[in-house]
Short mmCIF file of C-alpha atoms and ligand atoms in Angstrom, two decimals:
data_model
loop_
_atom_site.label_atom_id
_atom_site.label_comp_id
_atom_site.label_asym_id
_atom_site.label_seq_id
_atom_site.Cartn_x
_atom_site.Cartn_y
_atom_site.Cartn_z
CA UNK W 169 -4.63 -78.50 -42.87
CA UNK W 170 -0.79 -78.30 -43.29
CA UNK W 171 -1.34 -76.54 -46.35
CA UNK W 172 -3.95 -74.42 -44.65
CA UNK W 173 -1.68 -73.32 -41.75
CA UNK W 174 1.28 -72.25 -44.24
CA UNK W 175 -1.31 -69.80 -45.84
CA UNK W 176 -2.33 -68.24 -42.70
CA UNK W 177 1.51 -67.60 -41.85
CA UNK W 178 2.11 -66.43 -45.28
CA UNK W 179 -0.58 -64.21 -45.66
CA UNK W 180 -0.28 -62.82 -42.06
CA UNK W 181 3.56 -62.07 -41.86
CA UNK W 182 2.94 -60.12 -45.04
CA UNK W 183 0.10 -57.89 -43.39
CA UNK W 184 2.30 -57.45 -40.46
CA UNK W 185 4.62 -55.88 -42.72
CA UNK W 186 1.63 -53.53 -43.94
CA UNK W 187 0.65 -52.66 -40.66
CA UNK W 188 0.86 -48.61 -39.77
CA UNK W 189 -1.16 -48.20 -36.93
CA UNK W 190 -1.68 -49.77 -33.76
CA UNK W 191 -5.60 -50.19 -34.69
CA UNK W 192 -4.46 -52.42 -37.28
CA UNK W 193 -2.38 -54.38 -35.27
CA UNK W 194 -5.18 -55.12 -32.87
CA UNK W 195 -7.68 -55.73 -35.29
CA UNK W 196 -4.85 -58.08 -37.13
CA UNK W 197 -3.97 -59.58 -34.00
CA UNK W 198 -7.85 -60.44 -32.86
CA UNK W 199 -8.48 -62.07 -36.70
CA UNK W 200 -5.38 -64.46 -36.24
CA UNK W 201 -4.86 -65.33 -32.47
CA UNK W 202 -8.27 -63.94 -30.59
CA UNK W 203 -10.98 -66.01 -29.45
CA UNK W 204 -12.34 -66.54 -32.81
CA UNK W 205 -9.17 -66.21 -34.81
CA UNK W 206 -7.71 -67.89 -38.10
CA UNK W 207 -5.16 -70.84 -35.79
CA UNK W 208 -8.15 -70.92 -32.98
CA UNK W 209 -10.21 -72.26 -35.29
CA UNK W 210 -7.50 -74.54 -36.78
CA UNK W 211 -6.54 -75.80 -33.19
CA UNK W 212 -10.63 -76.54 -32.40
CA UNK W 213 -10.45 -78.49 -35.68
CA UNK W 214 -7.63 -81.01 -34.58
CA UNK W 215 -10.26 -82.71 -32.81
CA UNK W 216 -10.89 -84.51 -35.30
CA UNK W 217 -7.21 -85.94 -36.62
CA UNK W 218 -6.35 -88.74 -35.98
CA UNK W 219 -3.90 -89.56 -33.11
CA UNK W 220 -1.14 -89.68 -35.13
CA UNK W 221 -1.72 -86.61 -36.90
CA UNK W 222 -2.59 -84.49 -33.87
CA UNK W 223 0.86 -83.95 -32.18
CA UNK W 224 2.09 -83.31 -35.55
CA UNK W 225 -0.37 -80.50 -36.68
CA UNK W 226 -0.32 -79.49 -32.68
CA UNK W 227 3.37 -78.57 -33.13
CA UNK W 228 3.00 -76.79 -36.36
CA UNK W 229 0.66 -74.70 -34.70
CA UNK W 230 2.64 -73.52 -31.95
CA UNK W 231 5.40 -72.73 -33.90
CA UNK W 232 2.82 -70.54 -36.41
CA UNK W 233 1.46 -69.05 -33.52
CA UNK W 234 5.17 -68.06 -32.06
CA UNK W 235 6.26 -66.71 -35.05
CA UNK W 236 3.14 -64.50 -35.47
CA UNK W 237 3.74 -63.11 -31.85
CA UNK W 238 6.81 -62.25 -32.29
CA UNK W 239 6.68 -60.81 -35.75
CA UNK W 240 3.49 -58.92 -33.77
CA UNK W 241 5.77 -57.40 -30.81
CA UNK W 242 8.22 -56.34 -33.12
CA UNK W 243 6.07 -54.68 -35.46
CA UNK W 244 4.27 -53.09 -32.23
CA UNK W 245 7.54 -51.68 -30.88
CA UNK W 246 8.20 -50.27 -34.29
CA UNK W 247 5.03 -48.75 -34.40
CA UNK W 248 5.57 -47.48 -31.04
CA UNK W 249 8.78 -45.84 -31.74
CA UNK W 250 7.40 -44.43 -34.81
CA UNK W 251 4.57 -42.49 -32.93
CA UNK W 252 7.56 -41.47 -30.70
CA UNK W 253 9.13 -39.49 -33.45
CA UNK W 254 6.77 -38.62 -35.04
CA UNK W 255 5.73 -36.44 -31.47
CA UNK W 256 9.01 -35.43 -30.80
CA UNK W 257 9.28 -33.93 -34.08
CA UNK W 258 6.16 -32.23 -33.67
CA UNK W 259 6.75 -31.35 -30.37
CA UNK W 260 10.13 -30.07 -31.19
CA UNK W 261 11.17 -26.30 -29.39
CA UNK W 262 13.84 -24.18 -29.76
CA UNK W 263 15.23 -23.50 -26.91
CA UNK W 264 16.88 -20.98 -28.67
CA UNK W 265 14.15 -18.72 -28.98
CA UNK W 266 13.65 -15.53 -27.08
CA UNK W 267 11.09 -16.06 -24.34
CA UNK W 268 8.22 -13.56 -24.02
CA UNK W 269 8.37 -11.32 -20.83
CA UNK W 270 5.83 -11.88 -18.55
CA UNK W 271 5.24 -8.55 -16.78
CA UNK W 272 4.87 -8.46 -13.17
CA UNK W 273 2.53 -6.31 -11.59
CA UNK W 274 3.53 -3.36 -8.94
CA UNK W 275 1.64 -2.92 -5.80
CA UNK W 276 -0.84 0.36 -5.73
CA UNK W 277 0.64 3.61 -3.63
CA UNK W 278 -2.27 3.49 -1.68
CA UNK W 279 -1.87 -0.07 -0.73
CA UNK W 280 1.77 0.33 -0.27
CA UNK W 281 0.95 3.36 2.38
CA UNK W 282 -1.59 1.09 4.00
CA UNK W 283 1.50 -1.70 4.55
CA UNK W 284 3.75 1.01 5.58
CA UNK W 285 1.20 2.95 8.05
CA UNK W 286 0.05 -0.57 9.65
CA UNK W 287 3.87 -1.95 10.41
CA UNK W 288 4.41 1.56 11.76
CA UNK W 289 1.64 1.35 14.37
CA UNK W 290 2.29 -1.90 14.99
CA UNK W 291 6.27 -1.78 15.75
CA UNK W 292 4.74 0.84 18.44
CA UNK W 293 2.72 -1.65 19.93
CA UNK W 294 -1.23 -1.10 18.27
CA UNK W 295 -3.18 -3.48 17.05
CA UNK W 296 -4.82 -3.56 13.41
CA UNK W 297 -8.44 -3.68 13.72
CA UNK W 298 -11.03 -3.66 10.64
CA UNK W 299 -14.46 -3.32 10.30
CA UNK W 300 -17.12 -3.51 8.25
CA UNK W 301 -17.65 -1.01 4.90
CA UNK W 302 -21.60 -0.64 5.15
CA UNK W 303 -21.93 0.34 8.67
CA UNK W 304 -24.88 0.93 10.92
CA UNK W 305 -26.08 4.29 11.81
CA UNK W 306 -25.45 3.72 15.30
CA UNK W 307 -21.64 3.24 15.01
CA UNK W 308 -20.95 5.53 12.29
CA UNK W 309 -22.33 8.04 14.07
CA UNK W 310 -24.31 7.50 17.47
CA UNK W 311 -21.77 5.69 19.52
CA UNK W 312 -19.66 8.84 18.59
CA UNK W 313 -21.43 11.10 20.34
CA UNK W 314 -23.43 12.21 16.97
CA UNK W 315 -27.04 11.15 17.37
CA UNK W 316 -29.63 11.80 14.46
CA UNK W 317 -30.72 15.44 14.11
CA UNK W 318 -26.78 16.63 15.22
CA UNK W 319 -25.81 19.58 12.92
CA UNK W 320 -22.70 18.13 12.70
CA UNK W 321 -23.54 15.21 10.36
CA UNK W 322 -23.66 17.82 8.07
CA UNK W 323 -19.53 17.38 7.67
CA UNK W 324 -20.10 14.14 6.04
CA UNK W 325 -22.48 13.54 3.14
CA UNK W 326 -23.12 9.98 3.81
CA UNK W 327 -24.67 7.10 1.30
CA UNK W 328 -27.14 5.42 2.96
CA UNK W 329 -28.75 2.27 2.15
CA UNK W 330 -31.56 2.23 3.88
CA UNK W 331 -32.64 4.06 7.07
CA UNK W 332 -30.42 2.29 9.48
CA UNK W 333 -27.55 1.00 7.20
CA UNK W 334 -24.70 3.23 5.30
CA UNK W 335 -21.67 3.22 4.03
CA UNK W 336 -19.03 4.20 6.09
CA UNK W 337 -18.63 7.77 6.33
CA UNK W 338 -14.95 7.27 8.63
CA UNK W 339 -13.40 4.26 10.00
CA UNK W 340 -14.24 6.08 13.41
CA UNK W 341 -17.07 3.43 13.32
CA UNK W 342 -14.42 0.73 14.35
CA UNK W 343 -13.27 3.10 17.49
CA UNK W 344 -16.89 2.21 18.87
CA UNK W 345 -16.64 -1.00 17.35
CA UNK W 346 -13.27 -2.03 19.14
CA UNK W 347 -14.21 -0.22 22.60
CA UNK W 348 -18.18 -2.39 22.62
CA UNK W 349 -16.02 -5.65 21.96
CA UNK W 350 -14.13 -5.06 24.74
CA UNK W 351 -16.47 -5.92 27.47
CA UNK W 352 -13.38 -6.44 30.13
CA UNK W 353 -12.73 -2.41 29.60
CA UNK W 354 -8.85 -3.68 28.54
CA UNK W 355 -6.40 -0.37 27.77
CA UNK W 356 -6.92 -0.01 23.94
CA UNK W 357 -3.80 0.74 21.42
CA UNK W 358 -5.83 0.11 17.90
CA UNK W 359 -5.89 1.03 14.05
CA UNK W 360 -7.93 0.56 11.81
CA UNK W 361 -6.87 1.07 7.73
CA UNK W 362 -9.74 0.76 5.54
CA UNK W 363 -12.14 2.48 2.49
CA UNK W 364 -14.41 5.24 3.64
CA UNK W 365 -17.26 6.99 1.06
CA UNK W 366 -18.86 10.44 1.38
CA UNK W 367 -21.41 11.85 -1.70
CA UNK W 368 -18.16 14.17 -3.31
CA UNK W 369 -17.18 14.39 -6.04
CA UNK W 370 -14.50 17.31 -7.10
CA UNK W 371 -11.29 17.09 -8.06
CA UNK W 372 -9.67 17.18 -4.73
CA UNK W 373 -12.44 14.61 -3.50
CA UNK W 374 -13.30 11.14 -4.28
CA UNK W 375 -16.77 9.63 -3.28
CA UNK W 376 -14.44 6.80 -2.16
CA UNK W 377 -11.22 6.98 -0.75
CA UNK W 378 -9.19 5.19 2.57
CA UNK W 379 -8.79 6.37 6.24
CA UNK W 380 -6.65 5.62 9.09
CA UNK W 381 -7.92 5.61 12.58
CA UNK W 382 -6.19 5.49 15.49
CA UNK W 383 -7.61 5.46 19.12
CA UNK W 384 -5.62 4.63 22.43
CA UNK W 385 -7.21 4.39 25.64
CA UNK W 386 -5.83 3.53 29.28
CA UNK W 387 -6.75 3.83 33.00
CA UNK W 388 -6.92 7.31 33.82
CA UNK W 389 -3.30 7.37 36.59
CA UNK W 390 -1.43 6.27 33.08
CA UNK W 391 -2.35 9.79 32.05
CA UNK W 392 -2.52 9.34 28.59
CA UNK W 393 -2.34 13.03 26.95
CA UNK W 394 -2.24 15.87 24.34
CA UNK W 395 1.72 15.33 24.82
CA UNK W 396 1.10 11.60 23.48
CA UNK W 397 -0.83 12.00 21.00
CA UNK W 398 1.25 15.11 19.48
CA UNK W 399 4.32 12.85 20.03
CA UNK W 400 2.40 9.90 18.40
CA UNK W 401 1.20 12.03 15.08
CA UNK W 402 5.06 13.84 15.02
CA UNK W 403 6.84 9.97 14.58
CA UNK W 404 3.79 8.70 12.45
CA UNK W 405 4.22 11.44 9.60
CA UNK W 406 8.19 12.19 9.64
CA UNK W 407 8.27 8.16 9.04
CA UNK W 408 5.70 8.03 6.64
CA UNK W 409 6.44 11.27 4.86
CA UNK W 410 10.10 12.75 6.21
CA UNK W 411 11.87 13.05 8.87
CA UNK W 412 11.87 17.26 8.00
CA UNK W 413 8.16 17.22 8.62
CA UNK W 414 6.67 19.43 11.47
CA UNK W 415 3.61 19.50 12.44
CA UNK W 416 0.70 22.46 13.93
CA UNK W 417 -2.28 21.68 16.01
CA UNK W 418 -4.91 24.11 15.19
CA UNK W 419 -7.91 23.99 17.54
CA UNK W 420 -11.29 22.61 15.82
CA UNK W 421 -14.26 20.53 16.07
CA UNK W 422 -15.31 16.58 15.76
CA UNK W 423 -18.05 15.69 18.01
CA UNK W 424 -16.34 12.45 19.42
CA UNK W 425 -13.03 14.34 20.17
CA UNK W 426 -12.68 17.23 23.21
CA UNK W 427 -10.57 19.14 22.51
CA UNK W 428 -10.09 18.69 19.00
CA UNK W 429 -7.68 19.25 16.25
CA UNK W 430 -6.42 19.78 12.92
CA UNK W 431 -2.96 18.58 11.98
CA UNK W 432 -1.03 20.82 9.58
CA UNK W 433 2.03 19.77 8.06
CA UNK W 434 4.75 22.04 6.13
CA UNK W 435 3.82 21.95 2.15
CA UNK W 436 5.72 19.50 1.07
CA UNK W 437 6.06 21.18 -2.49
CA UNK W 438 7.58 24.62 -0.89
CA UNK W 439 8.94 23.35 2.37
CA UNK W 440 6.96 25.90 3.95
CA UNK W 441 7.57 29.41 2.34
CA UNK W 442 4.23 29.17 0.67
CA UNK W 443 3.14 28.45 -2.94
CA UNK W 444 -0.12 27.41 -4.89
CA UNK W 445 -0.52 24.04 -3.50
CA UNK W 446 -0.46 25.30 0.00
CA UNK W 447 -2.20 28.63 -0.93
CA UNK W 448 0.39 30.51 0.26
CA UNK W 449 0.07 29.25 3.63
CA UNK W 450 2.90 26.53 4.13
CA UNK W 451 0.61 24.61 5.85
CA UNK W 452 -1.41 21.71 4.39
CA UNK W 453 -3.76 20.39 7.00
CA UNK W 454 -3.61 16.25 7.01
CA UNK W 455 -4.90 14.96 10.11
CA UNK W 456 -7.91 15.28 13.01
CA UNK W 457 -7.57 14.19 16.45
CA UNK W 458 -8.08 14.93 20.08
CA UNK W 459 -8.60 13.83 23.43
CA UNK W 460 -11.89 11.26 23.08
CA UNK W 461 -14.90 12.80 24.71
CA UNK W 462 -16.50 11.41 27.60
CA UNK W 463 -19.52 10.57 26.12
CA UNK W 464 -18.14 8.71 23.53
CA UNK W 465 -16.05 6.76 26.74
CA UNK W 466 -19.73 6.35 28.54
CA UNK W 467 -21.45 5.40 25.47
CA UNK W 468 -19.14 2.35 24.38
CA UNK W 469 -18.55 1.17 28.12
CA UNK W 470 -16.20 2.82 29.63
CA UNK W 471 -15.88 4.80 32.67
CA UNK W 472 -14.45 9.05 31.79
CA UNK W 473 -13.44 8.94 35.81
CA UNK W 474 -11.66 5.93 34.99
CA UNK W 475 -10.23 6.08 31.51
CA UNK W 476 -8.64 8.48 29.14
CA UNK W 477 -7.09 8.39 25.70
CA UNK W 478 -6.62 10.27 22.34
CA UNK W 479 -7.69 9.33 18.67
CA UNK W 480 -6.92 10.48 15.48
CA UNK W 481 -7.84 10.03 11.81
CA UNK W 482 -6.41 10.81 8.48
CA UNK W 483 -6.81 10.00 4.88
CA UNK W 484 -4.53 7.57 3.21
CA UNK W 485 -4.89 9.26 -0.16
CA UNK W 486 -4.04 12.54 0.52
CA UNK W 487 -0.81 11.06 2.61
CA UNK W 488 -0.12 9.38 -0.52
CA UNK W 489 0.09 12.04 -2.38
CA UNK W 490 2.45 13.98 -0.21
CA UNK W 491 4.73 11.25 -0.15
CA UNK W 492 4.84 10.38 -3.32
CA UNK W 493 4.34 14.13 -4.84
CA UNK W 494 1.18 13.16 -6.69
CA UNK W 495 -0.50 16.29 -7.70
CA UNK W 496 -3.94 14.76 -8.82
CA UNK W 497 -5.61 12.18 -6.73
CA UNK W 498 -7.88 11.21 -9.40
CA UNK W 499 -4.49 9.10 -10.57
CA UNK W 500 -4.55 7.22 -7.86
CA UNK W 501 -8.22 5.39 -9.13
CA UNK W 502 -7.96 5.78 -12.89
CA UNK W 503 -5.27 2.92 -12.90
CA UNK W 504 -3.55 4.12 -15.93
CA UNK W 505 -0.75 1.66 -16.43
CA UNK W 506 1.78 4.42 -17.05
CA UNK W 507 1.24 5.79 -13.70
CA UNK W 508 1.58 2.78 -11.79
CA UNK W 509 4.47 1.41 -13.20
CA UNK W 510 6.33 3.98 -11.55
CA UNK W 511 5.35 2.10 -8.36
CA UNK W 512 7.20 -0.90 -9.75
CA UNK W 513 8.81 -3.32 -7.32
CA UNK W 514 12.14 -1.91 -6.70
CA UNK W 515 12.12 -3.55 -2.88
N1 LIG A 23 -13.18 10.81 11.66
C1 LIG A 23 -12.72 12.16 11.44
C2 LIG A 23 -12.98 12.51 9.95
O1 LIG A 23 -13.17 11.64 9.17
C3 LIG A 23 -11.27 12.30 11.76
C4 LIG A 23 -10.98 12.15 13.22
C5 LIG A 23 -10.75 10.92 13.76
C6 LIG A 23 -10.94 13.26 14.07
C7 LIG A 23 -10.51 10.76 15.10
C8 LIG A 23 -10.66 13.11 15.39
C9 LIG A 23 -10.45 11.88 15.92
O2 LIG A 23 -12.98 13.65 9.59
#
């Protein structure tokens, strides 16, 4: 047995010496010390030595059995450390290295107008309001004094989906939209930013671009008027596009507006004197408004005798283009990266 137990120590120091991975010193471990093991079996043997002998054998045992656990943890920690370095040296960066430049991205002109338009309106007291894209018939167009058959639907090639659902010709919609949620008849002091789509498709049109709509209404002794509304439109465009900006009213038509207008402003590109962009004119018409009509009042619940206001809407695009001196608005939705960049964060 003596003789037996020296082997085992022997043979087992030697293959801790061998061992390389910490699968081998498992499987090492469970042959000598585990449940089934080289000295477990030696220490169920002693049962049968003698009483002198067993103390004696006992002892040898232990002292095997400590020096194999110890030769064990210190051939685990080397093993240990070994995997270590052998990470860290694969893992090894240099820090020296150039890093690659992650490029940020710029926000869109048209979405950087939208920002700028809404913390206009709002620094003036509106609220922003949006609404939904595909739009009933009935808001898009009835509740603004348009109902089917009117001639003037004509201005507005809409897409519909089916007979009672379309996409939003104008964000006018959300006028109706705003005044029907308002069952307490509250004074109203709203925009709405948001995409718009109409069947062209030239160069100076886009089957989808962006409107803003504006629409204030108050009890009829606040005498809301054309004064307010021309005031309103003169500090929304000389922010937006310069303070040199003046504006024209030029009589017109919208069936939810009486009277009506079209906003000119001076061509930005000749100040005025006239040139190709503003055919010669010096006028480039931007916005339509008016005084709301009455039936447009009585059809969204509230009382003409009792309440007055103005409204006005515009496209985003085109202001986009005049503040930004974008000559093509088909740039604005190609996204070619060269374009955009020049919208790069500089705020
Ligand atoms: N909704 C009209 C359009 O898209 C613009 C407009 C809005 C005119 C409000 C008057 C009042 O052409």
């Amino acid at each position: 047995m003596k003789e037996k137990l020296e082997q085992i120590r022997k043979i087992t120091k030697e293959k801790i010496k061998d061992l390389k991975s910490m699968q081998e010193l498992t499987d090492l471990k469970a042959k000598v010390l585990g449940k089934k093991g080289e000295l477990t079996e030696i220490l169920r043997g002693m049962k049968d030595l003698s009483a002198e002998e067993r103390p004696i054998i006992g002892s040898m045992v232990n002292k095997v059995r400590d020096e194999i656990e110890d030769a064990i943890k210190e051939a685990q920690q080397n093993i240990e450390q070994a995997l270590i370095n052998k990470k860290l040296e694969e893992e090894k960066i240099d820090i020296t290295l150039p890093s690659v430049k992650i490029k940020r991205g710029s926000k869109h002109p048209i979405n950087r107008v939208i920002e700028e338009i809404e913390d206009l309106f709002v620094s003036m007291g509106y609220d922003v309001i949006s609404g939904p894209e595909l739009e009933t018939d009935e808001y898009c167009f009835e509740r603004l004094n348009l109902p089917k058959g009117h001639p003037a639907r004509d201005m507005q090639d809409s897409f519909y989906i089916t007979n009672e659902y379309l996409l939003r010709t104008q964000t006018s919609s959300v006028q109706a939209r705003t005044m029907m949620a308002n069952k307490n008849c509250e004074p109203i002091r709203m925009i709405c930013t948001g995409k718009t789509y109409r069947r062209e498709d030239d160069a100076t049109h886009s089957h989808q671009f962006n409107q803003v709509e504006g629409l204030v209404i108050d009890k009829k002794e606040r005498n809301v008027s054309l004064a307010d509304l021309k005031g309103t439109l003169e500090v929304f465009v000389r922010k937006l596009i310069g303070e040199n900006s003046r504006l024209r009213f030029r009589p017109s038509y919208f069936p939810f507006t009486e009277p009506s207008y079209e906003v000119d402003v001076n061509c930005f590109k000749c100040g005025g004197k006239g040139c190709n962009l503003c055919k010669e004119t010096g006028w480039i018409e931007i916005l339509g408004a008016g005084i709301v009509h009455p039936n447009v009042l009585k059809m969204n619940g509230y009382d003409p005798e009792k309440f007055g206001g103005f409204a006005f809407g515009t496209g985003i695009d085109r202001l986009a283009m005049f503040k930004y001196g974008i000559t093509d608005m088909r740039y604005l939705y190609t996204n070619d990266i060269r374009f955009l960049n020049q919208f790069d964060r500089k705020d």
